[in-house]
Amino acid sequence: MMLALIIISMMSAVASPVSAVETAKQSSSGLNIEQIRVGFDGSFKVGRWTSISVEIKIERPCTVQWSIEVPDPHGNPTVFPGPETHFADTGLQTLEAVFRTGRLDGNLRVRVSADGDEVERLLRTNHDEAGELRPALEQSVVLVAVLGQPAGLSDLDDLERPVQIVKLKDATDLPAEYAAYGGLDVLFINGNPAITAPQSDAIRDWVYAGGHLTLAVGRETTAFQNGSMYQWVSDFIPLRGTRALKKLSGMENFARQTTPITVLRGKPVIVARIDTGGNGSDMPKFAGSVLVAEERQPLVVRTACGFGQITFFGIDLDQPPLSDWEPLPQVMQKLAFDEFPPASAQSQNQGRRLSQTGVSDLATQLLSASEDFPNLARISTWTVMTLLLVYLMIIGPVDYFLVHRLFRNPRLTWVSFPTMVCVAAALAIWTARATNSQDVRLNQIDLVDIDASASAPQFVRPHSWLTVSTPTILLNR
């Protein structure tokens, strides 16, 4: 009778599948999640800090608490609380924060609460470009955000590295928080967009921490000098107005192409004048590398900025004659992306052993070291599989031999089988408590980068990795 009930319950469970689509919870008080935007136009990297913007609708002034839930590298849910915000006005409001996910295909859940009411929305990973949440990019992908319309970035196949180019609509798409740029490799700004002071400060801190900023300014040099970006860029690339060029032979020589750059007679090219000194001024002088020079004056330069770098094009890339120049994509690859090694060089480096263990990835060794607890004796996977095989033998053939051959009473299996299961469960619990520590253990690795540049300002960049071993399952917050 009991066996029949078990079979019926299993069949009913199979016949009643759970829906794979989870709907967002709604609030009866009018609190609602209208839209969620992640990363740079939906593009972000796994394991890197990413911006999230949540648009909500409220019907009365309230204080909003909210959080983002994503999986960690092991698939455990991790909650990132957003800042508590008070809204005095009703209607559409925006919440902003940063988070990072540990899985390429991890889902994202947003919870918003106000005055006792709570709503949530789940975004499932969708490989469709029009999906609400695209999969996270691998960290090997070069993520490039482009503001403006520079030519020469449409074809980067020769880079031999996976590249994701995100074209931003306007300056409002740039985050105003430094951490939101954590997954970005290159920020390309053409012209003089209306960048606010908080956005400029965030970009500056991102460059200091290792980002690559590429600027292209020609005719709008004067307006750029009056903007918020130039307040700190001038410490590394000082400008002195503009100058006119009747030819671009330096760019042609750098490209090593036979296709000339046609400059129309009577329409010289207006370019930025980079201050290299010699005018008796006490202002900072450019001290970086000159990549392309025209008439013995730098046109394209690069300089270190903390742990990052700035590449500056003193010419418009969205205007003729450069925008019509056919070899421009190859030139852009050399000038803007030469710090990314080709795939062939990477494969050679990956093949070299870093230790006798044969592990060729330094990050893998770092993760292995952080998860190693020498004083914690854990049962191996092979031991668990062997014990599981023994358990199956006992509740199967051994139980059958006892009740049919030894006691000759098959009904005794109703006593022997539960007894064996309870004994095995008790032994498993005792073994787990005996081998696993009941204390919380921590492993922490700290790495500090120090900018040894002789020129001020100098920078320090710390990194910390923390691994926790706990006997209970915890929700990471």
Coordinates of C-alpha atoms in Angstrom, one line a residue:
M1 CA 0.0 0.0 0.0
M2 CA 2.8 2.4 1.0
L3 CA 4.7 1.5 -2.2
A4 CA 1.7 2.3 -4.3
L5 CA 1.3 5.7 -2.6
I6 CA 5.0 6.5 -3.3
I7 CA 4.6 5.6 -7.0
I8 CA 1.4 7.7 -7.3
S9 CA 3.1 10.7 -5.7
M10 CA 6.1 10.4 -8.0
M11 CA 3.9 10.3 -11.1
S12 CA 1.9 13.3 -10.0
A13 CA 5.2 15.2 -9.5
V14 CA 6.3 14.4 -13.0
A15 CA 3.0 15.3 -14.5
S16 CA 3.0 18.7 -12.9
P17 CA 6.1 20.5 -14.2
V18 CA 7.0 23.9 -12.7
S19 CA 6.8 26.9 -15.0
A20 CA 10.2 28.0 -16.2
V21 CA 9.1 31.7 -16.4
E22 CA 9.0 33.7 -13.2
T23 CA 6.8 36.8 -13.2
A24 CA 7.6 39.9 -11.3
K25 CA 5.9 40.5 -8.0
Q26 CA 3.7 43.6 -8.0
S27 CA 2.7 45.9 -5.2
S28 CA -0.8 46.9 -4.3
S29 CA 0.4 50.4 -3.3
G30 CA 1.6 51.4 -6.8
L31 CA 5.3 50.7 -6.3
N32 CA 6.5 49.1 -9.6
I33 CA 9.8 48.3 -11.5
E34 CA 9.5 49.8 -14.9
Q35 CA 13.0 49.2 -16.5
I36 CA 16.4 47.8 -15.7
R37 CA 19.6 48.7 -17.5
V38 CA 22.8 46.9 -17.0
G39 CA 26.4 47.8 -18.0
F40 CA 27.3 49.7 -21.1
D41 CA 24.2 49.2 -23.3
G42 CA 23.7 45.7 -21.8
S43 CA 27.4 44.6 -22.2
F44 CA 29.4 43.8 -19.0
K45 CA 32.1 41.3 -17.9
V46 CA 31.9 38.4 -15.5
G47 CA 33.7 39.1 -12.2
R48 CA 34.0 42.8 -12.8
W49 CA 32.0 45.7 -11.3
T50 CA 29.1 46.7 -13.4
S51 CA 26.6 49.5 -13.2
I52 CA 22.9 48.9 -12.9
S53 CA 20.1 51.5 -13.3
V54 CA 16.6 50.6 -12.1
E55 CA 13.7 52.8 -13.1
I56 CA 10.8 52.6 -10.6
K57 CA 7.4 54.2 -10.4
I58 CA 6.1 55.5 -7.0
E59 CA 2.7 57.1 -6.2
R60 CA 3.7 58.8 -2.9
P61 CA 6.9 60.2 -1.3
C62 CA 8.8 57.3 0.4
T63 CA 12.1 55.9 1.4
V64 CA 13.2 53.0 -0.9
Q65 CA 15.5 50.1 0.0
W66 CA 16.6 47.8 -2.8
S67 CA 19.1 45.1 -3.6
I68 CA 20.5 43.1 -6.5
E69 CA 20.9 39.3 -6.3
V70 CA 23.3 37.5 -8.7
P71 CA 25.2 34.2 -8.4
D72 CA 28.8 33.9 -7.3
P73 CA 31.4 31.7 -9.2
H74 CA 30.0 28.6 -7.4
G75 CA 26.4 29.5 -8.2
N76 CA 25.5 30.6 -4.7
P77 CA 23.2 33.7 -4.5
T78 CA 25.0 36.9 -3.6
V79 CA 23.1 40.0 -2.6
F80 CA 24.4 43.5 -3.3
P81 CA 22.4 46.1 -1.3
G82 CA 21.7 49.4 -3.1
P83 CA 21.9 52.7 -1.3
E84 CA 18.7 53.7 0.7
T85 CA 17.1 56.6 -1.1
H86 CA 14.4 59.0 -0.1
F87 CA 12.1 60.4 -2.9
A88 CA 10.0 63.5 -2.2
D89 CA 8.4 63.4 -5.6
T90 CA 6.2 60.9 -7.2
G91 CA 6.3 59.3 -10.7
L92 CA 9.3 57.8 -12.3
Q93 CA 12.5 57.7 -10.3
T94 CA 15.9 56.1 -10.9
L95 CA 18.0 53.9 -8.6
E96 CA 21.7 53.3 -9.4
A97 CA 24.4 51.0 -7.9
V98 CA 27.1 48.6 -8.9
F99 CA 27.4 44.8 -8.7
R100 CA 29.4 41.9 -10.2
T101 CA 28.3 38.5 -11.2
G102 CA 30.3 35.3 -11.0
R103 CA 28.6 33.4 -13.8
L104 CA 28.5 34.0 -17.5
D105 CA 24.8 32.9 -17.7
G106 CA 23.7 33.9 -14.2
N107 CA 20.3 35.4 -13.8
L108 CA 19.7 38.8 -12.0
R109 CA 17.0 39.6 -9.5
V110 CA 16.1 43.1 -8.3
R111 CA 14.1 43.6 -5.1
V112 CA 12.7 47.0 -4.2
S113 CA 10.8 47.8 -1.0
A114 CA 9.2 51.0 0.4
D115 CA 6.9 51.5 3.4
G116 CA 6.4 47.8 3.9
D117 CA 5.6 47.0 0.3
E118 CA 8.0 44.9 -1.8
V119 CA 8.3 44.2 -5.6
E120 CA 10.9 42.2 -7.4
R121 CA 11.8 41.4 -11.0
L122 CA 13.9 38.5 -12.3
L123 CA 16.0 38.9 -15.5
R124 CA 16.9 35.6 -17.1
T125 CA 20.0 35.3 -19.3
N126 CA 19.0 35.5 -23.0
H127 CA 21.5 35.1 -25.8
D128 CA 19.3 37.2 -28.1
E129 CA 20.7 40.7 -28.6
A130 CA 17.2 42.1 -27.8
G131 CA 16.9 40.1 -24.6
E132 CA 16.5 41.8 -21.2
L133 CA 19.8 40.4 -19.9
R134 CA 22.6 39.3 -22.2
P135 CA 25.2 36.8 -21.0
A136 CA 28.2 38.3 -19.3
L137 CA 31.4 38.7 -21.4
E138 CA 34.5 36.7 -20.6
Q139 CA 37.3 38.7 -19.1
S140 CA 39.5 38.1 -22.2
V141 CA 37.1 40.1 -24.4
V142 CA 38.2 43.7 -25.1
L143 CA 35.3 45.9 -24.1
V144 CA 35.3 49.2 -25.9
A145 CA 32.8 52.0 -25.2
V146 CA 32.7 54.7 -27.9
L147 CA 31.2 58.1 -27.4
G148 CA 30.9 60.1 -30.7
Q149 CA 31.2 58.9 -34.3
P150 CA 34.9 58.2 -34.9
A151 CA 35.7 56.4 -38.2
G152 CA 37.9 53.4 -38.4
L153 CA 36.4 51.3 -35.6
S154 CA 34.0 49.3 -37.6
D155 CA 36.4 46.5 -38.6
L156 CA 38.7 45.1 -36.0
D157 CA 39.1 41.5 -37.3
D158 CA 42.9 41.8 -37.5
L159 CA 43.1 42.4 -33.8
E160 CA 43.0 38.6 -33.3
R161 CA 41.2 39.2 -30.0
P162 CA 37.5 39.1 -29.3
V163 CA 36.3 42.7 -29.2
Q164 CA 32.9 44.1 -28.1
I165 CA 32.3 47.7 -29.2
V166 CA 29.5 49.5 -27.5
K167 CA 28.3 52.8 -29.1
L168 CA 26.9 55.1 -26.5
K169 CA 24.1 57.5 -27.6
D170 CA 25.3 60.5 -25.6
A171 CA 27.3 61.5 -22.6
T172 CA 24.3 60.6 -20.2
D173 CA 25.2 56.9 -20.9
L174 CA 28.5 57.3 -19.0
P175 CA 28.3 56.3 -15.3
A176 CA 29.2 58.8 -12.7
E177 CA 30.7 56.2 -10.4
Y178 CA 34.3 55.0 -10.7
A179 CA 33.5 51.4 -9.9
A180 CA 31.1 51.1 -12.8
Y181 CA 34.0 51.3 -15.3
G182 CA 35.6 48.1 -13.8
G183 CA 34.9 45.9 -16.8
L184 CA 35.8 48.5 -19.4
D185 CA 39.1 48.2 -21.3
V186 CA 39.0 51.2 -23.6
L187 CA 36.9 54.4 -23.5
F188 CA 37.0 56.2 -26.8
I189 CA 35.7 59.8 -26.8
N190 CA 35.5 61.7 -30.1
G191 CA 34.9 65.5 -30.1
N192 CA 33.7 67.4 -27.0
P193 CA 30.6 65.8 -25.6
A194 CA 28.9 67.4 -22.6
I195 CA 30.6 65.3 -19.8
T196 CA 29.7 66.4 -16.3
A197 CA 32.1 66.9 -13.5
P198 CA 31.1 63.7 -11.6
Q199 CA 31.5 61.7 -14.8
S200 CA 34.9 63.3 -15.5
D201 CA 36.1 62.4 -11.9
A202 CA 34.9 58.8 -12.4
I203 CA 36.8 58.5 -15.7
R204 CA 39.9 60.1 -14.1
D205 CA 39.9 57.6 -11.2
W206 CA 39.3 54.7 -13.7
V207 CA 42.3 55.8 -15.8
Y208 CA 44.5 56.1 -12.7
A209 CA 43.5 52.6 -11.7
G210 CA 44.6 51.1 -15.1
G211 CA 42.0 52.2 -17.8
H212 CA 42.8 53.3 -21.3
L213 CA 41.3 56.6 -22.3
T214 CA 41.4 57.6 -26.0
L215 CA 40.5 61.2 -27.0
A216 CA 40.1 62.7 -30.4
V217 CA 39.9 66.5 -30.5
G218 CA 40.5 68.7 -33.5
R219 CA 38.3 71.7 -34.3
E220 CA 36.7 71.7 -30.9
T221 CA 40.0 72.0 -29.0
T222 CA 39.1 75.4 -27.5
A223 CA 35.7 74.0 -26.2
F224 CA 37.5 70.9 -24.9
Q225 CA 39.9 73.1 -22.9
N226 CA 37.0 74.8 -21.2
G227 CA 35.3 71.5 -20.3
S228 CA 35.6 69.3 -17.1
M229 CA 37.7 66.6 -18.7
Y230 CA 40.6 69.0 -19.5
Q231 CA 40.9 70.0 -15.9
W232 CA 42.8 66.8 -15.2
V233 CA 43.9 65.8 -18.7
S234 CA 45.9 69.0 -18.9
D235 CA 48.3 67.6 -16.3
F236 CA 49.4 65.0 -18.8
I237 CA 48.6 66.4 -22.2
P238 CA 48.7 70.3 -22.2
L239 CA 47.2 72.0 -25.2
R240 CA 47.9 75.4 -26.7
G241 CA 45.0 76.1 -29.1
T242 CA 44.9 74.8 -32.6
R243 CA 47.0 74.9 -35.8
A244 CA 46.3 74.3 -39.5
L245 CA 47.9 71.6 -41.6
K246 CA 47.9 71.4 -45.4
K247 CA 49.0 67.8 -45.5
L248 CA 49.2 64.7 -43.3
S249 CA 52.3 63.0 -44.5
G250 CA 53.2 61.8 -41.0
M251 CA 50.0 59.8 -40.8
E252 CA 50.6 58.3 -44.2
N253 CA 54.2 57.3 -43.3
F254 CA 52.9 55.7 -40.1
A255 CA 50.3 53.7 -42.0
R256 CA 52.9 52.5 -44.6
Q257 CA 50.2 52.7 -47.2
T258 CA 50.3 53.9 -50.8
T259 CA 46.8 55.5 -50.4
P260 CA 47.3 59.3 -49.8
I261 CA 45.3 61.5 -47.6
T262 CA 43.6 64.1 -49.7
V263 CA 43.6 67.6 -48.2
L264 CA 41.6 70.0 -50.3
R265 CA 43.3 73.2 -51.4
G266 CA 42.1 76.1 -49.3
K267 CA 40.6 73.8 -46.6
P268 CA 43.5 73.0 -44.2
V269 CA 43.0 70.5 -41.5
I270 CA 42.5 72.1 -38.0
V271 CA 44.3 70.1 -35.4
A272 CA 45.1 70.5 -31.7
R273 CA 48.5 72.0 -30.7
I274 CA 50.2 69.9 -28.0
D275 CA 52.4 71.9 -25.7
T276 CA 55.9 70.5 -25.8
G277 CA 57.6 73.5 -24.2
G278 CA 59.9 76.1 -25.5
N279 CA 57.6 79.0 -25.1
G280 CA 58.9 80.2 -21.7
S281 CA 55.8 79.2 -19.8
D282 CA 55.7 77.5 -16.4
M283 CA 52.7 75.3 -17.4
P284 CA 53.2 71.5 -17.5
K285 CA 54.8 70.2 -20.7
F286 CA 54.0 67.0 -22.5
A287 CA 56.4 64.3 -21.6
G288 CA 54.9 61.2 -23.1
S289 CA 55.5 59.3 -26.4
V290 CA 54.9 60.8 -29.8
L291 CA 53.2 58.2 -32.1
V292 CA 52.6 60.4 -35.1
A293 CA 54.1 63.8 -35.8
E294 CA 53.2 66.4 -38.4
E295 CA 55.6 69.3 -39.3
R296 CA 57.8 68.3 -36.3
Q297 CA 54.9 68.8 -33.9
P298 CA 53.1 65.9 -32.2
L299 CA 49.7 64.9 -33.6
V300 CA 49.0 61.6 -31.9
V301 CA 50.5 61.0 -28.5
R302 CA 50.3 58.6 -25.6
T303 CA 51.2 59.1 -22.0
A304 CA 51.0 57.1 -18.7
C305 CA 48.5 58.3 -16.2
G306 CA 48.8 56.4 -12.9
F307 CA 48.4 52.8 -13.8
G308 CA 46.5 53.6 -17.0
Q309 CA 47.3 55.6 -20.1
I310 CA 45.8 58.2 -22.4
T311 CA 46.0 58.2 -26.2
F312 CA 45.3 61.6 -27.7
F313 CA 44.4 62.2 -31.3
G314 CA 44.8 65.9 -32.1
I315 CA 42.6 65.6 -35.1
D316 CA 38.9 64.9 -35.9
L317 CA 38.3 61.3 -36.7
D318 CA 34.7 61.9 -37.8
Q319 CA 35.5 64.5 -40.4
P320 CA 37.3 64.4 -43.8
P321 CA 40.0 63.8 -44.8
L322 CA 40.6 61.1 -42.2
S323 CA 37.0 59.7 -42.1
D324 CA 37.3 59.0 -45.9
W325 CA 40.8 57.5 -45.7
E326 CA 40.6 53.8 -46.5
P327 CA 43.6 52.6 -44.4
L328 CA 42.2 54.3 -41.2
P329 CA 41.0 51.0 -39.6
Q330 CA 44.5 49.5 -39.7
V331 CA 46.0 52.7 -38.3
M332 CA 43.4 52.7 -35.5
Q333 CA 44.3 49.1 -34.6
K334 CA 48.0 50.1 -34.2
L335 CA 47.3 53.3 -32.3
A336 CA 44.4 52.5 -30.0
F337 CA 44.7 48.7 -29.4
D338 CA 48.4 47.9 -29.7
E339 CA 48.6 47.0 -25.9
F340 CA 46.4 43.9 -26.5
P341 CA 48.6 41.0 -27.6
P342 CA 47.4 38.9 -30.5
A343 CA 45.9 35.5 -29.9
S344 CA 49.0 33.7 -31.2
A345 CA 51.2 35.3 -28.6
Q346 CA 48.7 34.5 -25.9
S347 CA 48.6 30.8 -26.8
Q348 CA 52.4 30.7 -26.6
N349 CA 52.4 32.3 -23.1
Q350 CA 49.6 29.9 -21.9
G351 CA 51.7 26.9 -22.9
R352 CA 54.6 27.8 -20.5
R353 CA 54.6 26.2 -17.1
L354 CA 54.6 28.5 -14.1
S355 CA 55.3 25.7 -11.7
Q356 CA 55.9 22.0 -11.4
T357 CA 52.2 21.4 -11.0
G358 CA 51.7 22.0 -14.7
V359 CA 49.1 24.8 -14.1
S360 CA 49.9 27.5 -16.7
D361 CA 47.3 30.1 -15.5
L362 CA 48.5 32.3 -12.6
A363 CA 44.9 33.2 -11.7
T364 CA 44.1 29.5 -11.3
Q365 CA 47.0 29.0 -9.0
L366 CA 45.9 32.0 -7.0
L367 CA 42.4 30.6 -6.6
S368 CA 43.7 27.2 -5.7
A369 CA 45.9 28.8 -3.0
S370 CA 43.1 30.8 -1.6
E371 CA 40.8 27.8 -1.3
D372 CA 43.5 25.6 0.5
F373 CA 42.9 25.2 4.2
P374 CA 45.8 22.9 5.4
N375 CA 44.3 22.3 8.9
L376 CA 41.0 21.3 7.5
A377 CA 40.9 17.5 6.6
R378 CA 38.2 16.9 4.0
I379 CA 37.0 13.6 2.6
S380 CA 38.0 13.2 -1.0
T381 CA 35.5 12.8 -3.8
W382 CA 36.7 9.2 -4.5
T383 CA 36.0 8.3 -0.8
V384 CA 32.5 9.7 -1.0
M385 CA 31.8 7.7 -4.2
T386 CA 33.2 4.5 -2.6
L387 CA 30.9 5.0 0.4
L388 CA 28.0 5.6 -1.8
L389 CA 28.6 2.4 -3.7
V390 CA 28.9 0.5 -0.4
Y391 CA 25.6 2.0 0.8
L392 CA 23.8 0.9 -2.4
M393 CA 25.2 -2.6 -1.9
I394 CA 23.9 -2.7 1.6
I395 CA 20.3 -1.5 0.9
G396 CA 20.1 -3.6 -2.2
P397 CA 21.8 -7.1 -2.4
V398 CA 22.6 -7.3 1.4
D399 CA 19.1 -6.4 2.5
Y400 CA 17.7 -8.9 0.0
F401 CA 20.0 -11.7 1.3
L402 CA 19.0 -11.0 4.9
V403 CA 15.2 -11.0 4.5
H404 CA 14.9 -13.7 1.9
R405 CA 17.8 -16.1 2.6
L406 CA 18.7 -15.7 6.3
F407 CA 15.3 -14.8 8.0
R408 CA 13.1 -16.1 5.1
N409 CA 10.6 -13.4 5.8
P410 CA 10.3 -10.7 3.0
R411 CA 8.0 -8.6 5.1
L412 CA 11.0 -7.8 7.4
T413 CA 12.3 -5.4 4.7
W414 CA 9.8 -2.8 6.1
V415 CA 12.0 -2.9 9.2
S416 CA 15.4 -3.5 7.8
F417 CA 15.3 -1.0 5.0
P418 CA 14.4 2.1 7.1
T419 CA 16.8 0.9 9.8
M420 CA 19.7 0.8 7.3
V421 CA 18.7 4.2 5.9
C422 CA 18.6 5.8 9.4
V423 CA 21.9 4.2 10.4
A424 CA 23.6 5.4 7.1
A425 CA 22.2 8.9 7.6
A426 CA 23.5 9.0 11.2
L427 CA 26.9 7.8 10.1
A428 CA 27.1 10.5 7.4
I429 CA 26.2 13.2 9.8
W430 CA 28.7 12.0 12.4
T431 CA 31.5 11.7 9.7
A432 CA 30.7 15.2 8.4
R433 CA 30.9 16.8 11.8
A434 CA 34.1 14.8 12.7
T435 CA 36.0 15.8 9.5
N436 CA 34.7 19.3 8.8
S437 CA 35.6 22.1 11.2
Q438 CA 32.7 23.8 13.0
D439 CA 34.6 27.1 13.0
V440 CA 34.6 29.7 10.3
R441 CA 38.0 29.9 8.6
L442 CA 39.3 32.7 6.4
N443 CA 42.1 32.9 3.8
Q444 CA 43.1 36.3 2.6
I445 CA 45.5 37.3 -0.1
D446 CA 46.5 41.0 -0.4
L447 CA 48.3 42.5 -3.5
V448 CA 49.4 46.1 -3.5
D449 CA 50.5 47.9 -6.7
I450 CA 52.7 51.0 -6.1
D451 CA 53.2 53.5 -8.9
A452 CA 57.0 54.1 -8.8
S453 CA 56.8 57.1 -11.2
A454 CA 59.1 59.9 -10.2
S455 CA 56.5 62.5 -11.3
A456 CA 53.7 63.4 -9.0
P457 CA 51.0 62.4 -8.3
Q458 CA 51.8 58.8 -7.3
F459 CA 49.2 56.1 -6.9
V460 CA 48.7 52.9 -4.9
R461 CA 46.2 50.2 -6.0
P462 CA 45.3 47.4 -3.5
H463 CA 43.6 44.1 -4.4
S464 CA 42.3 41.6 -1.8
W465 CA 40.9 38.1 -2.2
L466 CA 39.0 36.5 0.7
T467 CA 37.9 32.9 0.8
V468 CA 35.5 31.8 3.6
S469 CA 35.1 28.2 4.8
T470 CA 31.9 27.8 6.9
P471 CA 30.1 24.7 8.2
T472 CA 26.7 26.2 7.3
I473 CA 25.3 27.7 4.1
L474 CA 25.3 31.4 4.2
L475 CA 23.7 34.0 1.9
N476 CA 26.5 36.4 0.8
R477 CA 25.7 40.0 1.4

